[in-house]
Amino acid sequence: MTTVKFQLEPLTCPSCIKKIEGKVGKIDGVEEVKVLFNSSKVKAVYDADKVAPEELKTVIEKLGYPVVA
C-alpha cells in the first residue's frame, strides 16, 4: 500500500468531508481516505497497482475541491 497526501483550498463546511471521503473511498484500489477539515488535507492509502495518485486528484477536483501544489 502507498500513501498520498493532497493539500486542498480551504474547506468551507464539514459536509465536504463526507463528499470527498465517500467518492474517493469507492475508487477501486483505495484502502482508506481521511479528510482533515481544519487543515484542508486529504490522506489516501491505496494500491499503486490499481490506481494512480493522479486519478485520485482528478476525482477530488471534479467534486469541486481544487488541489493546491
mmCIF file with all atom_site columns, C-alpha atoms in Angstrom:
data_model
loop_
_atom_site.group_PDB
_atom_site.id
_atom_site.type_symbol
_atom_site.label_atom_id
_atom_site.label_alt_id
_atom_site.label_comp_id
_atom_site.label_asym_id
_atom_site.label_entity_id
_atom_site.label_seq_id
_atom_site.pdbx_PDB_ins_code
_atom_site.Cartn_x
_atom_site.Cartn_y
_atom_site.Cartn_z
_atom_site.occupancy
_atom_site.B_iso_or_equiv
_atom_site.pdbx_formal_charge
_atom_site.auth_seq_id
_atom_site.auth_comp_id
_atom_site.auth_asym_id
_atom_site.auth_atom_id
_atom_site.pdbx_PDB_model_num
ATOM 1  C CA . MET A 1 1  ? 0.000   0.000  0.000   1.00 0.00 ? 1  MET A CA 1
ATOM 2  C CA . THR A 1 2  ? 1.058   3.539  -0.780  1.00 0.00 ? 2  THR A CA 1
ATOM 3  C CA . THR A 1 3  ? 0.059   6.787  0.910   1.00 0.00 ? 3  THR A CA 1
ATOM 4  C CA . VAL A 1 4  ? -0.507  10.131 -0.782  1.00 0.00 ? 4  VAL A CA 1
ATOM 5  C CA . LYS A 1 5  ? -1.468  13.477 0.739   1.00 0.00 ? 5  LYS A CA 1
ATOM 6  C CA . PHE A 1 6  ? -3.151  16.384 -1.020  1.00 0.00 ? 6  PHE A CA 1
ATOM 7  C CA . GLN A 1 7  ? -3.470  19.955 0.201   1.00 0.00 ? 7  GLN A CA 1
ATOM 8  C CA . LEU A 1 8  ? -6.802  21.466 -0.783  1.00 0.00 ? 8  LEU A CA 1
ATOM 9  C CA . GLU A 1 9  ? -8.008  25.025 -0.895  1.00 0.00 ? 9  GLU A CA 1
ATOM 10 C CA . PRO A 1 10 ? -9.715  25.782 2.435   1.00 0.00 ? 10 PRO A CA 1
ATOM 11 C CA . LEU A 1 11 ? -12.799 23.658 3.015   1.00 0.00 ? 11 LEU A CA 1
ATOM 12 C CA . THR A 1 12 ? -15.938 25.598 3.895   1.00 0.00 ? 12 THR A CA 1
ATOM 13 C CA . CYS A 1 13 ? -18.195 23.003 5.505   1.00 0.00 ? 13 CYS A CA 1
ATOM 14 C CA . PRO A 1 14 ? -17.945 19.664 7.306   1.00 0.00 ? 14 PRO A CA 1
ATOM 15 C CA . SER A 1 15 ? -20.181 18.016 4.696   1.00 0.00 ? 15 SER A CA 1
ATOM 16 C CA . CYS A 1 16 ? -17.261 18.427 2.281   1.00 0.00 ? 16 CYS A CA 1
ATOM 17 C CA . ILE A 1 17 ? -15.512 15.690 4.242   1.00 0.00 ? 17 ILE A CA 1
ATOM 18 C CA . LYS A 1 18 ? -18.237 13.109 3.636   1.00 0.00 ? 18 LYS A CA 1
ATOM 19 C CA . LYS A 1 19 ? -18.459 14.041 -0.036  1.00 0.00 ? 19 LYS A CA 1
ATOM 20 C CA . ILE A 1 20 ? -14.717 13.599 -0.645  1.00 0.00 ? 20 ILE A CA 1
ATOM 21 C CA . GLU A 1 21 ? -14.275 10.519 1.555   1.00 0.00 ? 21 GLU A CA 1
ATOM 22 C CA . GLY A 1 22 ? -17.328 8.865  0.030   1.00 0.00 ? 22 GLY A CA 1
ATOM 23 C CA . LYS A 1 23 ? -16.335 9.360  -3.606  1.00 0.00 ? 23 LYS A CA 1
ATOM 24 C CA . VAL A 1 24 ? -12.589 8.669  -3.235  1.00 0.00 ? 24 VAL A CA 1
ATOM 25 C CA . GLY A 1 25 ? -13.253 5.733  -0.914  1.00 0.00 ? 25 GLY A CA 1
ATOM 26 C CA . LYS A 1 26 ? -15.270 3.987  -3.630  1.00 0.00 ? 26 LYS A CA 1
ATOM 27 C CA . ILE A 1 27 ? -12.393 4.002  -6.119  1.00 0.00 ? 27 ILE A CA 1
ATOM 28 C CA . ASP A 1 28 ? -11.061 0.501  -6.770  1.00 0.00 ? 28 ASP A CA 1
ATOM 29 C CA . GLY A 1 29 ? -7.717  0.164  -5.021  1.00 0.00 ? 29 GLY A CA 1
ATOM 30 C CA . VAL A 1 30 ? -8.314  2.805  -2.335  1.00 0.00 ? 30 VAL A CA 1
ATOM 31 C CA . GLU A 1 31 ? -7.929  1.218  1.080   1.00 0.00 ? 31 GLU A CA 1
ATOM 32 C CA . GLU A 1 32 ? -8.539  4.293  3.248   1.00 0.00 ? 32 GLU A CA 1
ATOM 33 C CA . VAL A 1 33 ? -9.203  8.008  2.816   1.00 0.00 ? 33 VAL A CA 1
ATOM 34 C CA . LYS A 1 34 ? -9.229  10.656 5.532   1.00 0.00 ? 34 LYS A CA 1
ATOM 35 C CA . VAL A 1 35 ? -10.051 14.356 5.157   1.00 0.00 ? 35 VAL A CA 1
ATOM 36 C CA . LEU A 1 36 ? -8.864  16.786 7.817   1.00 0.00 ? 36 LEU A CA 1
ATOM 37 C CA . PHE A 1 37 ? -11.264 19.745 7.839   1.00 0.00 ? 37 PHE A CA 1
ATOM 38 C CA . ASN A 1 38 ? -9.140  22.225 9.827   1.00 0.00 ? 38 ASN A CA 1
ATOM 39 C CA . SER A 1 39 ? -6.047  21.798 7.658   1.00 0.00 ? 39 SER A CA 1
ATOM 40 C CA . SER A 1 40 ? -7.904  21.019 4.392   1.00 0.00 ? 40 SER A CA 1
ATOM 41 C CA . LYS A 1 41 ? -5.763  17.948 3.756   1.00 0.00 ? 41 LYS A CA 1
ATOM 42 C CA . VAL A 1 42 ? -6.655  14.604 2.220   1.00 0.00 ? 42 VAL A CA 1
ATOM 43 C CA . LYS A 1 43 ? -4.695  11.457 3.020   1.00 0.00 ? 43 LYS A CA 1
ATOM 44 C CA . ALA A 1 44 ? -5.335  8.343  0.961   1.00 0.00 ? 44 ALA A CA 1
ATOM 45 C CA . VAL A 1 45 ? -3.897  4.844  1.304   1.00 0.00 ? 45 VAL A CA 1
ATOM 46 C CA . TYR A 1 46 ? -4.128  2.968  -1.979  1.00 0.00 ? 46 TYR A CA 1
ATOM 47 C CA . ASP A 1 47 ? -2.828  0.063  -4.056  1.00 0.00 ? 47 ASP A CA 1
ATOM 48 C CA . ALA A 1 48 ? -0.480  1.560  -6.661  1.00 0.00 ? 48 ALA A CA 1
ATOM 49 C CA . ASP A 1 49 ? -1.118  -1.429 -8.936  1.00 0.00 ? 49 ASP A CA 1
ATOM 50 C CA . LYS A 1 50 ? -4.806  -0.490 -9.193  1.00 0.00 ? 50 LYS A CA 1
ATOM 51 C CA . VAL A 1 51 ? -4.933  3.317  -9.095  1.00 0.00 ? 51 VAL A CA 1
ATOM 52 C CA . ALA A 1 52 ? -2.559  6.246  -9.617  1.00 0.00 ? 52 ALA A CA 1
ATOM 53 C CA . PRO A 1 53 ? -2.427  9.331  -7.383  1.00 0.00 ? 53 PRO A CA 1
ATOM 54 C CA . GLU A 1 54 ? -3.272  11.485 -10.398 1.00 0.00 ? 54 GLU A CA 1
ATOM 55 C CA . GLU A 1 55 ? -6.600  9.657  -10.661 1.00 0.00 ? 55 GLU A CA 1
ATOM 56 C CA . LEU A 1 56 ? -7.388  10.415 -7.029  1.00 0.00 ? 56 LEU A CA 1
ATOM 57 C CA . LYS A 1 57 ? -6.503  14.071 -7.557  1.00 0.00 ? 57 LYS A CA 1
ATOM 58 C CA . THR A 1 58 ? -8.752  14.240 -10.625 1.00 0.00 ? 58 THR A CA 1
ATOM 59 C CA . VAL A 1 59 ? -11.729 12.813 -8.711  1.00 0.00 ? 59 VAL A CA 1
ATOM 60 C CA . ILE A 1 60 ? -11.233 15.311 -5.866  1.00 0.00 ? 60 ILE A CA 1
ATOM 61 C CA . GLU A 1 61 ? -11.029 18.224 -8.286  1.00 0.00 ? 61 GLU A CA 1
ATOM 62 C CA . LYS A 1 62 ? -14.101 17.059 -10.240 1.00 0.00 ? 62 LYS A CA 1
ATOM 63 C CA . LEU A 1 63 ? -16.019 17.243 -6.967  1.00 0.00 ? 63 LEU A CA 1
ATOM 64 C CA . GLY A 1 64 ? -15.136 20.950 -6.865  1.00 0.00 ? 64 GLY A CA 1
ATOM 65 C CA . TYR A 1 65 ? -12.219 20.920 -4.440  1.00 0.00 ? 65 TYR A CA 1
ATOM 66 C CA . PRO A 1 66 ? -9.036  22.254 -6.084  1.00 0.00 ? 66 PRO A CA 1
ATOM 67 C CA . VAL A 1 67 ? -5.763  20.621 -5.056  1.00 0.00 ? 67 VAL A CA 1
ATOM 68 C CA . VAL A 1 68 ? -3.025  23.189 -4.477  1.00 0.00 ? 68 VAL A CA 1
ATOM 69 C CA . ALA A 1 69 ? 0.573   22.498 -5.460  1.00 0.00 ? 69 ALA A CA 1
#
